[in-house]
mmCIF file of C-alpha atoms in Angstrom:
data_model
loop_
_atom_site.group_PDB
_atom_site.id
_atom_site.type_symbol
_atom_site.label_atom_id
_atom_site.label_comp_id
_atom_site.label_asym_id
_atom_site.label_seq_id
_atom_site.Cartn_x
_atom_site.Cartn_y
_atom_site.Cartn_z
ATOM 1 C CA MET A 248 -42.741 0.307 4.578
ATOM 2 C CA ALA A 249 -40.120 0.805 1.870
ATOM 3 C CA VAL A 250 -37.794 3.762 2.248
ATOM 4 C CA ILE A 251 -38.328 6.340 -0.509
ATOM 5 C CA GLU A 252 -35.063 7.443 -2.052
ATOM 6 C CA GLU A 253 -34.320 11.175 -2.181
ATOM 7 C CA PHE A 254 -32.409 13.036 -4.895
ATOM 8 C CA SER A 255 -30.902 16.498 -5.002
ATOM 9 C CA PRO A 256 -31.844 18.950 -7.770
ATOM 10 C CA ALA A 257 -28.363 18.528 -9.297
ATOM 11 C CA GLN A 258 -28.764 14.752 -9.426
ATOM 12 C CA VAL A 259 -32.194 15.039 -11.011
ATOM 13 C CA ARG A 260 -30.857 17.415 -13.662
ATOM 14 C CA ARG A 261 -28.217 14.889 -14.666
ATOM 15 C CA ILE A 262 -30.744 12.041 -14.692
ATOM 16 C CA ALA A 263 -33.092 14.079 -16.903
ATOM 17 C CA LEU A 264 -30.333 15.145 -19.290
ATOM 18 C CA ALA A 265 -29.039 11.583 -19.600
ATOM 19 C CA ALA A 266 -32.567 10.301 -20.302
ATOM 20 C CA GLN A 267 -32.845 12.854 -23.112
ATOM 21 C CA GLY A 268 -29.559 11.777 -24.679
ATOM 22 C CA PHE A 269 -27.229 14.564 -23.546
ATOM 23 C CA ALA A 270 -24.854 12.139 -21.815
ATOM 24 C CA ASP A 271 -24.419 9.899 -24.868
ATOM 25 C CA PRO A 272 -21.062 10.037 -26.661
ATOM 26 C CA ALA A 273 -20.932 12.340 -29.673
ATOM 27 C CA PRO A 274 -20.516 10.684 -33.083
ATOM 28 C CA THR A 275 -16.877 10.475 -34.156
ATOM 29 C CA GLY A 276 -17.772 11.046 -37.804
ATOM 30 C CA VAL A 277 -20.812 12.072 -39.809
ATOM 31 C CA PRO A 278 -23.919 10.956 -37.902
ATOM 32 C CA THR A 279 -25.731 7.972 -39.373
ATOM 33 C CA ARG A 280 -29.208 6.484 -39.144
ATOM 34 C CA ARG A 281 -27.975 4.481 -36.163
ATOM 35 C CA HIS A 282 -27.247 7.724 -34.299
ATOM 36 C CA LEU A 283 -30.619 9.135 -35.307
ATOM 37 C CA ARG A 284 -32.403 6.056 -33.978
ATOM 38 C CA ARG A 285 -30.496 6.371 -30.719
ATOM 39 C CA VAL A 286 -31.784 9.919 -30.267
ATOM 40 C CA LEU A 287 -35.314 8.867 -31.193
ATOM 41 C CA GLY A 288 -35.049 6.137 -28.573
ATOM 42 C CA ARG A 289 -34.278 8.857 -26.037
ATOM 43 C CA THR A 290 -36.815 11.516 -26.999
ATOM 44 C CA GLY A 291 -39.648 9.315 -28.280
ATOM 45 C CA VAL A 292 -41.188 12.244 -30.183
ATOM 46 C CA LEU A 293 -40.097 15.316 -32.161
ATOM 47 C CA GLN A 294 -42.402 18.319 -32.243
ATOM 48 C CA VAL A 295 -43.120 19.794 -35.679
ATOM 49 C CA ASP A 296 -43.616 23.543 -36.036
ATOM 50 C CA SER A 297 -43.854 25.773 -39.091
ATOM 51 C CA VAL A 298 -41.662 28.602 -37.731
ATOM 52 C CA ASN A 299 -38.512 28.796 -39.844
ATOM 53 C CA VAL A 300 -36.772 31.927 -38.583
ATOM 54 C CA LEU A 301 -33.742 29.784 -37.694
ATOM 55 C CA GLN A 302 -34.429 26.135 -38.577
ATOM 56 C CA ARG A 303 -37.525 23.926 -38.543
ATOM 57 C CA ALA A 304 -38.231 22.754 -34.997
ATOM 58 C CA HIS A 305 -38.024 19.009 -35.670
ATOM 59 C CA TYR A 306 -34.453 19.263 -36.968
ATOM 60 C CA LEU A 307 -33.025 21.011 -33.903
ATOM 61 C CA PRO A 308 -33.266 18.289 -31.209
ATOM 62 C CA MET A 309 -31.052 16.047 -33.354
ATOM 63 C CA TYR A 310 -28.523 18.853 -33.698
ATOM 64 C CA SER A 311 -28.543 19.511 -29.950
ATOM 65 C CA ARG A 312 -27.679 15.868 -29.242
ATOM 66 C CA LEU A 313 -25.556 14.881 -32.250
ATOM 67 C CA GLY A 314 -24.008 18.149 -33.373
ATOM 68 C CA PRO A 315 -23.971 19.057 -37.066
ATOM 69 C CA TYR A 316 -25.701 16.303 -39.023
ATOM 70 C CA PRO A 317 -27.223 16.047 -42.507
ATOM 71 C CA THR A 318 -30.892 16.969 -42.184
ATOM 72 C CA GLU A 319 -31.634 14.596 -45.066
ATOM 73 C CA LEU A 320 -31.063 11.850 -42.506
ATOM 74 C CA LEU A 321 -34.212 12.892 -40.650
ATOM 75 C CA ASP A 322 -36.119 13.552 -43.871
ATOM 76 C CA ARG A 323 -35.445 10.013 -45.062
ATOM 77 C CA ALA A 324 -36.455 8.505 -41.723
ATOM 78 C CA ALA A 325 -39.740 10.426 -41.759
ATOM 79 C CA TYR A 326 -40.751 10.490 -45.392
ATOM 80 C CA ARG A 327 -39.048 7.673 -47.288
ATOM 81 C CA ALA A 328 -39.300 3.908 -46.965
ATOM 82 C CA PRO A 329 -38.341 2.180 -44.787
ATOM 83 C CA ARG A 330 -39.774 4.800 -42.437
ATOM 84 C CA ASP A 331 -38.761 5.109 -38.811
ATOM 85 C CA LEU A 332 -41.220 7.949 -38.136
ATOM 86 C CA PHE A 333 -44.703 9.113 -39.005
ATOM 87 C CA GLU A 334 -46.555 12.372 -38.409
ATOM 88 C CA TYR A 335 -49.349 12.530 -35.882
ATOM 89 C CA TRP A 336 -50.752 14.470 -32.942
ATOM 90 C CA ALA A 337 -48.585 13.080 -30.143
ATOM 91 C CA HIS A 338 -47.344 16.007 -28.037
ATOM 92 C CA GLU A 339 -48.405 18.632 -30.536
ATOM 93 C CA ALA A 340 -48.014 17.994 -34.259
ATOM 94 C CA SER A 341 -45.117 15.553 -34.072
ATOM 95 C CA LEU A 342 -42.889 13.016 -35.711
ATOM 96 C CA VAL A 343 -43.295 9.774 -33.793
ATOM 97 C CA PRO A 344 -41.594 6.364 -34.127
ATOM 98 C CA VAL A 345 -43.780 4.123 -36.261
ATOM 99 C CA GLU A 346 -43.804 1.519 -33.476
ATOM 100 C CA LEU A 347 -46.037 3.878 -31.458
ATOM 101 C CA HIS A 348 -48.797 3.859 -34.094
ATOM 102 C CA PRO A 349 -50.820 1.119 -32.321
ATOM 103 C CA ALA A 350 -50.563 2.978 -28.987
ATOM 104 C CA LEU A 351 -52.038 6.117 -30.587
ATOM 105 C CA ARG A 352 -54.998 4.446 -32.284
ATOM 106 C CA TRP A 353 -57.210 5.202 -29.269
ATOM 107 C CA ARG A 354 -56.799 8.899 -30.137
ATOM 108 C CA MET A 355 -57.583 8.232 -33.791
ATOM 109 C CA ALA A 356 -60.713 6.312 -32.800
ATOM 110 C CA LYS A 357 -61.936 9.249 -30.699
ATOM 111 C CA ALA A 358 -61.637 11.841 -33.488
ATOM 112 C CA ARG A 359 -65.380 12.591 -33.499
ATOM 113 C CA THR A 360 -65.300 13.526 -29.814
ATOM 114 C CA HIS A 361 -61.692 14.581 -29.142
ATOM 115 C CA ALA A 362 -60.480 16.349 -32.314
ATOM 116 C CA TRP A 363 -60.552 20.117 -32.318
ATOM 117 C CA GLY A 364 -63.971 21.676 -32.729
ATOM 118 C CA TRP A 365 -63.502 22.946 -36.277
ATOM 119 C CA MET A 366 -62.543 19.415 -37.365
ATOM 120 C CA ARG A 367 -65.507 17.795 -35.619
ATOM 121 C CA THR A 368 -67.899 20.311 -37.177
ATOM 122 C CA ILE A 369 -66.860 19.250 -40.664
ATOM 123 C CA ALA A 370 -67.287 15.569 -39.841
ATOM 124 C CA VAL A 371 -70.750 16.104 -38.394
ATOM 125 C CA GLU A 372 -72.156 18.748 -40.746
ATOM 126 C CA GLN A 373 -70.459 17.821 -44.016
ATOM 127 C CA PRO A 374 -69.946 14.024 -44.063
ATOM 128 C CA ASP A 375 -70.289 13.913 -47.860
ATOM 129 C CA LEU A 376 -67.419 16.373 -48.200
ATOM 130 C CA VAL A 377 -65.261 14.327 -45.836
ATOM 131 C CA ASN A 378 -66.012 11.169 -47.809
ATOM 132 C CA TRP A 379 -65.221 12.916 -51.107
ATOM 133 C CA VAL A 380 -61.883 14.195 -49.746
ATOM 134 C CA ARG A 381 -61.009 10.722 -48.458
ATOM 135 C CA GLU A 382 -61.746 9.218 -51.879
ATOM 136 C CA GLU A 383 -59.678 11.891 -53.655
ATOM 137 C CA VAL A 384 -56.671 11.148 -51.458
ATOM 138 C CA ALA A 385 -57.067 7.413 -52.024
ATOM 139 C CA ALA A 386 -57.294 7.896 -55.787
ATOM 140 C CA ARG A 387 -54.734 10.656 -56.327
ATOM 141 C CA GLY A 388 -52.461 10.878 -53.269
ATOM 142 C CA PRO A 389 -50.049 12.013 -52.184
ATOM 143 C CA LEU A 390 -51.391 15.545 -52.548
ATOM 144 C CA THR A 391 -51.743 18.851 -50.722
ATOM 145 C CA ALA A 392 -54.998 20.550 -49.789
ATOM 146 C CA ALA A 393 -54.349 23.168 -52.465
ATOM 147 C CA GLU A 394 -54.181 20.510 -55.180
ATOM 148 C CA ILE A 395 -57.829 19.551 -54.755
ATOM 149 C CA GLU A 396 -59.441 22.856 -53.760
ATOM 150 C CA HIS A 397 -60.559 23.642 -57.306
ATOM 151 C CA ASP A 398 -62.061 20.187 -57.778
ATOM 152 C CA VAL A 399 -64.363 20.338 -54.789
ATOM 153 C CA PRO A 400 -68.037 19.862 -55.727
ATOM 154 C CA ARG A 401 -69.988 23.084 -55.278
ATOM 155 C CA VAL A 402 -73.318 23.153 -53.491
ATOM 156 C CA THR A 403 -75.926 25.775 -52.763
ATOM 157 C CA GLY A 404 -76.413 26.998 -49.259
ATOM 158 C CA ASN A 405 -74.578 29.064 -46.696
ATOM 159 C CA TRP A 406 -71.630 26.698 -46.114
ATOM 160 C CA GLY A 407 -69.810 27.140 -49.409
ATOM 161 C CA TRP A 408 -67.257 24.352 -49.847
ATOM 162 C CA ASN A 409 -63.822 25.844 -50.524
ATOM 163 C CA TRP A 410 -60.155 25.393 -49.636
ATOM 164 C CA SER A 411 -60.629 26.062 -45.922
ATOM 165 C CA VAL A 412 -63.188 23.312 -45.478
ATOM 166 C CA VAL A 413 -61.118 20.924 -47.607
ATOM 167 C CA LYS A 414 -58.209 21.555 -45.263
ATOM 168 C CA ARG A 415 -60.486 20.957 -42.293
ATOM 169 C CA ALA A 416 -61.693 17.696 -43.776
ATOM 170 C CA LEU A 417 -58.117 16.577 -44.416
ATOM 171 C CA GLU A 418 -57.083 17.460 -40.888
ATOM 172 C CA TYR A 419 -60.059 15.587 -39.460
ATOM 173 C CA LEU A 420 -59.099 12.521 -41.511
ATOM 174 C CA PHE A 421 -55.497 12.975 -40.388
ATOM 175 C CA TRP A 422 -56.577 13.035 -36.716
ATOM 176 C CA ALA A 423 -58.718 9.944 -37.336
ATOM 177 C CA GLY A 424 -55.765 8.107 -38.895
ATOM 178 C CA GLU A 425 -57.599 7.673 -42.191
ATOM 179 C CA VAL A 426 -54.980 9.720 -44.021
ATOM 180 C CA THR A 427 -51.394 10.408 -43.022
ATOM 181 C CA ALA A 428 -48.437 12.535 -44.121
ATOM 182 C CA ALA A 429 -46.471 11.150 -47.052
ATOM 183 C CA GLY A 430 -44.101 14.116 -46.998
ATOM 184 C CA ARG A 431 -43.773 17.889 -46.979
ATOM 185 C CA THR A 432 -43.432 20.345 -49.854
ATOM 186 C CA SER A 433 -40.672 22.963 -50.035
ATOM 187 C CA SER A 434 -43.129 25.404 -48.436
ATOM 188 C CA PHE A 435 -43.762 22.884 -45.626
ATOM 189 C CA ALA A 436 -47.299 22.015 -46.765
ATOM 190 C CA ARG A 437 -48.312 18.518 -45.739
ATOM 191 C CA LEU A 438 -48.703 15.908 -48.478
ATOM 192 C CA TYR A 439 -51.611 13.649 -47.599
ATOM 193 C CA ASP A 440 -51.933 9.997 -48.541
ATOM 194 C CA VAL A 441 -53.616 6.867 -47.248
ATOM 195 C CA PRO A 442 -51.740 4.929 -44.523
ATOM 196 C CA GLU A 443 -51.499 1.794 -46.681
ATOM 197 C CA ARG A 444 -49.141 3.592 -49.074
ATOM 198 C CA VAL A 445 -47.084 5.272 -46.353
ATOM 199 C CA LEU A 446 -46.715 3.224 -43.183
ATOM 200 C CA PRO A 447 -44.908 -0.123 -42.984
ATOM 201 C CA ALA A 448 -47.282 -3.055 -43.486
ATOM 202 C CA ALA A 449 -46.083 -4.661 -40.251
ATOM 203 C CA VAL A 450 -47.069 -1.544 -38.312
ATOM 204 C CA LEU A 451 -50.550 -1.440 -39.808
ATOM 205 C CA ALA A 452 -50.972 -5.168 -39.130
ATOM 206 C CA ALA A 453 -49.892 -4.876 -35.491
ATOM 207 C CA PRO A 454 -52.760 -5.529 -33.064
ATOM 208 C CA THR A 455 -54.484 -2.558 -31.492
ATOM 209 C CA PRO A 456 -53.956 -2.571 -27.713
ATOM 210 C CA SER A 457 -56.740 -1.817 -25.295
ATOM 211 C CA ASP A 458 -57.015 1.837 -24.312
ATOM 212 C CA THR A 459 -55.647 0.978 -20.869
ATOM 213 C CA GLU A 460 -52.593 -0.753 -22.304
ATOM 214 C CA ALA A 461 -52.041 2.102 -24.768
ATOM 215 C CA TYR A 462 -52.088 4.684 -21.949
ATOM 216 C CA ARG A 463 -49.702 2.536 -19.950
ATOM 217 C CA ARG A 464 -47.309 2.270 -22.881
ATOM 218 C CA LEU A 465 -47.353 6.011 -23.535
ATOM 219 C CA VAL A 466 -46.805 6.891 -19.868
ATOM 220 C CA ALA A 467 -43.947 4.388 -19.719
ATOM 221 C CA GLY A 468 -42.411 5.966 -22.818
ATOM 222 C CA ALA A 469 -42.738 9.432 -21.355
ATOM 223 C CA ALA A 470 -41.137 8.265 -18.101
ATOM 224 C CA ARG A 471 -38.234 6.686 -19.975
ATOM 225 C CA SER A 472 -37.621 9.883 -21.938
ATOM 226 C CA LEU A 473 -37.866 12.082 -18.852
ATOM 227 C CA GLY A 474 -35.829 9.889 -16.499
ATOM 228 C CA VAL A 475 -37.457 11.297 -13.405
ATOM 229 C CA ALA A 476 -40.743 13.156 -13.523
ATOM 230 C CA ALA A 477 -43.833 14.286 -11.691
ATOM 231 C CA GLU A 478 -47.332 13.435 -12.864
ATOM 232 C CA PRO A 479 -47.977 16.674 -14.836
ATOM 233 C CA GLU A 480 -45.067 16.105 -17.227
ATOM 234 C CA LEU A 481 -45.838 12.393 -17.581
ATOM 235 C CA ARG A 482 -49.279 13.503 -18.674
ATOM 236 C CA ASP A 483 -48.035 16.322 -20.892
ATOM 237 C CA TYR A 484 -45.503 14.334 -22.924
ATOM 238 C CA PHE A 485 -48.202 12.687 -25.044
ATOM 239 C CA ARG A 486 -51.009 15.021 -23.957
ATOM 240 C CA LEU A 487 -52.937 12.401 -22.004
ATOM 241 C CA PRO A 488 -55.990 12.999 -19.795
ATOM 242 C CA ALA A 489 -55.237 13.096 -16.059
ATOM 243 C CA GLU A 490 -57.797 10.401 -15.309
ATOM 244 C CA VAL A 491 -55.951 7.830 -17.432
ATOM 245 C CA VAL A 492 -52.424 8.752 -16.320
ATOM 246 C CA ARG A 493 -52.853 8.091 -12.605
ATOM 247 C CA PRO A 494 -53.929 4.447 -13.028
ATOM 248 C CA ALA A 495 -51.131 3.940 -15.565
ATOM 249 C CA ILE A 496 -48.570 5.291 -13.087
ATOM 250 C CA ALA A 497 -49.926 2.986 -10.387
ATOM 251 C CA ASP A 498 -49.657 -0.023 -12.722
ATOM 252 C CA LEU A 499 -46.095 0.898 -13.692
ATOM 253 C CA VAL A 500 -45.090 1.321 -10.052
ATOM 254 C CA GLU A 501 -46.548 -2.074 -9.212
ATOM 255 C CA ALA A 502 -44.681 -3.629 -12.164
ATOM 256 C CA GLY A 503 -41.395 -2.050 -11.049
ATOM 257 C CA GLU A 504 -40.984 0.116 -14.143
ATOM 258 C CA LEU A 505 -41.400 3.259 -12.064
ATOM 259 C CA ARG A 506 -40.194 3.934 -8.537
ATOM 260 C CA PRO A 507 -41.596 6.716 -6.332
ATOM 261 C CA VAL A 508 -38.811 9.065 -5.217
ATOM 262 C CA ARG A 509 -38.440 12.435 -3.529
ATOM 263 C CA VAL A 510 -36.685 15.410 -5.070
ATOM 264 C CA ARG A 511 -35.571 18.129 -2.685
ATOM 265 C CA GLY A 512 -37.474 21.306 -3.440
ATOM 266 C CA TRP A 513 -40.298 19.585 -5.343
ATOM 267 C CA ARG A 514 -43.707 19.770 -3.730
ATOM 268 C CA MET A 515 -45.185 16.926 -5.772
ATOM 269 C CA PRO A 516 -44.222 13.242 -5.808
ATOM 270 C CA ALA A 517 -41.742 12.135 -8.457
ATOM 271 C CA TYR A 518 -41.204 8.848 -10.280
ATOM 272 C CA LEU A 519 -37.884 7.402 -11.428
ATOM 273 C CA HIS A 520 -37.847 5.138 -14.471
ATOM 274 C CA ALA A 521 -36.188 1.750 -13.979
ATOM 275 C CA GLU A 522 -33.750 2.422 -16.855
ATOM 276 C CA ALA A 523 -32.768 5.900 -15.665
ATOM 277 C CA ARG A 524 -29.118 6.454 -14.873
ATOM 278 C CA LEU A 525 -27.277 9.099 -12.907
ATOM 279 C CA PRO A 526 -24.084 10.143 -14.701
ATOM 280 C CA ARG A 527 -21.292 11.818 -12.755
ATOM 281 C CA TRP A 528 -21.350 14.779 -15.101
ATOM 282 C CA ILE A 529 -22.885 16.208 -18.266
ATOM 283 C CA ARG A 530 -20.513 17.753 -20.765
ATOM 284 C CA ALA A 531 -23.044 19.209 -23.183
ATOM 285 C CA SER A 532 -22.463 22.623 -24.747
ATOM 286 C CA THR A 533 -25.268 23.264 -27.177
ATOM 287 C CA LEU A 534 -28.249 25.420 -28.035
ATOM 288 C CA VAL A 535 -31.680 23.908 -27.461
ATOM 289 C CA SER A 536 -34.841 24.534 -29.446
ATOM 290 C CA PRO A 537 -37.843 26.174 -27.755
ATOM 291 C CA PHE A 538 -39.752 23.053 -28.869
ATOM 292 C CA ASP A 539 -37.251 20.536 -27.481
ATOM 293 C CA PRO A 540 -38.690 17.851 -25.160
ATOM 294 C CA LEU A 541 -36.142 18.971 -22.568
ATOM 295 C CA VAL A 542 -37.877 22.335 -22.092
ATOM 296 C CA TRP A 543 -41.334 22.186 -23.675
ATOM 297 C CA GLU A 544 -42.982 21.692 -20.258
ATOM 298 C CA ARG A 545 -42.017 25.084 -18.834
ATOM 299 C CA ALA A 546 -42.845 24.348 -15.196
ATOM 300 C CA ARG A 547 -40.557 21.303 -15.320
ATOM 301 C CA ALA A 548 -37.761 23.382 -16.863
ATOM 302 C CA GLU A 549 -38.054 25.826 -13.986
ATOM 303 C CA ARG A 550 -37.987 23.077 -11.356
ATOM 304 C CA LEU A 551 -35.070 21.253 -12.996
ATOM 305 C CA PHE A 552 -32.886 24.155 -14.017
ATOM 306 C CA ASP A 553 -34.219 27.178 -12.117
ATOM 307 C CA PHE A 554 -34.803 28.494 -15.617
ATOM 308 C CA SER A 555 -37.914 30.564 -16.285
ATOM 309 C CA TYR A 556 -38.572 30.261 -20.002
ATOM 310 C CA ARG A 557 -41.261 31.496 -22.326
ATOM 311 C CA ILE A 558 -41.255 31.688 -26.093
ATOM 312 C CA GLU A 559 -42.223 35.217 -27.135
ATOM 313 C CA ILE A 560 -43.135 34.686 -30.794
ATOM 314 C CA TYR A 561 -46.751 35.598 -30.083
ATOM 315 C CA VAL A 562 -45.910 38.467 -27.709
ATOM 316 C CA PRO A 563 -46.138 41.946 -29.307
ATOM 317 C CA ALA A 564 -42.624 43.227 -30.048
ATOM 318 C CA PRO A 565 -42.680 46.112 -27.525
ATOM 319 C CA ARG A 566 -43.534 43.665 -24.736
ATOM 320 C CA ARG A 567 -40.874 41.048 -25.478
ATOM 321 C CA VAL A 568 -38.261 40.677 -22.768
ATOM 322 C CA TYR A 569 -35.625 38.522 -24.491
ATOM 323 C CA GLY A 570 -36.592 38.403 -28.165
ATOM 324 C CA TYR A 571 -38.631 36.709 -30.891
ATOM 325 C CA TYR A 572 -36.982 33.274 -31.221
ATOM 326 C CA VAL A 573 -34.864 32.684 -28.144
ATOM 327 C CA LEU A 574 -32.893 29.473 -27.593
ATOM 328 C CA PRO A 575 -31.522 28.384 -24.209
ATOM 329 C CA PHE A 576 -27.807 27.588 -24.126
ATOM 330 C CA LEU A 577 -27.036 24.377 -22.234
ATOM 331 C CA HIS A 578 -23.477 24.258 -20.888
ATOM 332 C CA GLY A 579 -22.667 21.340 -18.625
ATOM 333 C CA ASP A 580 -25.865 20.543 -16.749
ATOM 334 C CA ARG A 581 -27.172 24.109 -16.568
ATOM 335 C CA PHE A 582 -28.722 26.683 -18.839
ATOM 336 C CA VAL A 583 -26.221 29.520 -18.637
ATOM 337 C CA ALA A 584 -27.551 31.893 -21.303
ATOM 338 C CA ARG A 585 -30.325 32.516 -23.785
ATOM 339 C CA VAL A 586 -29.891 33.988 -27.231
ATOM 340 C CA ASP A 587 -32.282 35.410 -29.816
ATOM 341 C CA LEU A 588 -31.336 34.100 -33.269
ATOM 342 C CA LYS A 589 -32.316 34.514 -36.900
ATOM 343 C CA ALA A 590 -30.807 32.935 -40.006
ATOM 344 C CA ASP A 591 -30.414 35.521 -42.761
ATOM 345 C CA ARG A 592 -30.062 33.076 -45.628
ATOM 346 C CA LYS A 593 -29.876 35.753 -48.322
ATOM 347 C CA VAL A 594 -26.570 37.122 -47.018
ATOM 348 C CA GLY A 595 -25.403 33.936 -45.275
ATOM 349 C CA VAL A 596 -25.248 35.366 -41.758
ATOM 350 C CA LEU A 597 -26.511 34.131 -38.398
ATOM 351 C CA LEU A 598 -28.046 37.209 -36.779
ATOM 352 C CA VAL A 599 -27.982 37.615 -33.002
ATOM 353 C CA PRO A 600 -30.576 40.251 -32.056
ATOM 354 C CA ALA A 601 -29.918 39.661 -28.343
ATOM 355 C CA ALA A 602 -27.870 37.605 -25.888
ATOM 356 C CA TRP A 603 -28.481 37.280 -22.167
ATOM 357 C CA ALA A 604 -26.556 35.606 -19.352
ATOM 358 C CA GLU A 605 -28.335 33.700 -16.600
ATOM 359 C CA PRO A 606 -27.846 34.918 -13.019
ATOM 360 C CA GLY A 607 -24.657 33.799 -11.299
ATOM 361 C CA VAL A 608 -22.707 32.668 -14.367
ATOM 362 C CA ASP A 609 -19.276 33.934 -15.406
ATOM 363 C CA PRO A 610 -19.993 36.218 -18.415
ATOM 364 C CA GLY A 611 -16.551 35.726 -19.938
ATOM 365 C CA GLU A 612 -16.558 31.943 -19.739
ATOM 366 C CA THR A 613 -20.154 31.786 -20.921
ATOM 367 C CA ALA A 614 -19.439 34.091 -23.864
ATOM 368 C CA GLU A 615 -16.485 31.959 -25.006
ATOM 369 C CA ALA A 616 -18.530 28.748 -24.919
ATOM 370 C CA LEU A 617 -21.529 30.352 -26.606
ATOM 371 C CA ALA A 618 -19.384 31.906 -29.339
ATOM 372 C CA ALA A 619 -17.986 28.493 -30.236
ATOM 373 C CA GLU A 620 -21.491 27.059 -30.350
ATOM 374 C CA LEU A 621 -22.829 29.886 -32.535
ATOM 375 C CA HIS A 622 -20.071 29.334 -35.093
ATOM 376 C CA ARG A 623 -20.821 25.594 -35.036
ATOM 377 C CA LEU A 624 -24.542 26.252 -35.529
ATOM 378 C CA ALA A 625 -23.906 28.702 -38.361
ATOM 379 C CA GLY A 626 -21.775 26.141 -40.151
ATOM 380 C CA TRP A 627 -24.497 23.516 -39.840
ATOM 381 C CA LEU A 628 -27.041 25.965 -41.265
ATOM 382 C CA GLY A 629 -24.777 26.755 -44.208
ATOM 383 C CA LEU A 630 -24.144 30.323 -43.034
ATOM 384 C CA SER A 631 -20.709 31.864 -43.432
ATOM 385 C CA ALA A 632 -20.635 34.306 -40.511
ATOM 386 C CA VAL A 633 -22.134 35.209 -37.141
ATOM 387 C CA ALA A 634 -23.144 38.826 -36.613
ATOM 388 C CA PRO A 635 -22.319 40.492 -33.286
ATOM 389 C CA PRO A 636 -25.259 40.627 -30.871
ATOM 390 C CA VAL A 637 -27.308 43.801 -30.845
ATOM 391 C CA ARG A 638 -28.519 43.956 -27.250
ATOM 392 C CA GLY A 639 -28.577 42.062 -23.969
ATOM 393 C CA ASP A 640 -26.292 41.909 -20.938
ATOM 394 C CA LEU A 641 -24.104 39.297 -22.657
ATOM 395 C CA ALA A 642 -23.815 41.255 -25.908
ATOM 396 C CA ALA A 643 -20.431 42.915 -25.304
ATOM 397 C CA PRO A 644 -18.473 39.877 -24.061
ATOM 398 C CA LEU A 645 -20.120 37.674 -26.698
ATOM 399 C CA ALA A 646 -19.191 40.080 -29.497
ATOM 400 C CA ALA A 647 -15.544 39.950 -28.391
ATOM 401 C CA ALA A 648 -15.632 36.170 -28.071
ATOM 402 C CA LEU A 649 -17.171 35.791 -31.532
ATOM 403 C CA THR A 650 -14.360 37.843 -32.994
ATOM 404 C CA ARG A 651 -11.756 35.674 -31.288
ATOM 405 C CA ALA A 652 -13.532 32.453 -32.326
ATOM 406 C CA ALA A 653 -13.562 33.613 -35.931
ATOM 407 C CA GLY A 654 -9.818 34.289 -35.785
ATOM 408 C CA VAL A 655 -10.209 37.978 -36.663
ATOM 409 C CA PRO A 656 -7.232 40.024 -35.391
#
């Protein structure tokens, strides 16, 4: 019987951070498309979210790994030819490398049974509407839902076709892969178009793998991006059903792409990807989005970093513990603080409603490192100043450190 290798929590943290790109050398100049592709090769997916209190979610993982970069770089990769990315339901709403399109067609094909209920209802109860919307996009795209709401044919009856059902029809067609995102408006509304006018012809012409091969490819991609992982996070990365993940893991173990390992303190088996590496150290010092692949699976974040994390956007204000939009601060291979942030673009200031230190860290050292990062982030966002934090156990030392970092006597 083969001996199963065992790793310490510290080793696993470094493996996971390296797999996510935090051990890669920082660009020496302005990041280029080559740097962007390197990050995409690490993460495999970027979650899209409409919250814009600080910065759109899909822009932040690039910043965390590359530092300040021109966001137009990501816009061009996602929404201009030749495209590196396309929008689809991968983890949640996501930007995904175009090469993964064939591996996600199984999900598109199951739209009638696997899409959300309000999408399926439209497809079943209003097929004529869905067909009309599809034809409108083909004839007039790219367009938003609002651009065709007034043109929708009206019918008698209790349903009442209107904007909401047009949006549902578009989202059903989007799930089914019959329309895709050609871009986003300034208000972040999705511009719909047919895939033939958006995706590279070579991608559309690529053969569709069997469902089994598609699951295997997605699990392998998740394992590569995670470095070392247990089954729940391998399943969660692309939101795969448990019953398809276990056979895929077994196949990948047999092929040598995954290796079963033990992690001290983990109750469940873990799997190490064949390409994973264990760096001697991680020298990151950066804020991380709540929607970053490093932390989006909260149970994994707690096992890896002893970091209990919850986004409190949907928690009523009086019940929030840390704040509305709280970002973890990664320093070295640990999360040493968390900070509630808001970009006040009207006055050009990065607001810090709260700052908190993690247990056992040096508040002074942490405050100095976080102050430098907040000034760096503000500069990237085009803000001219960082306001002192309002509350939190790190507020006082951080306020002093921000003053020193700004060079104010």
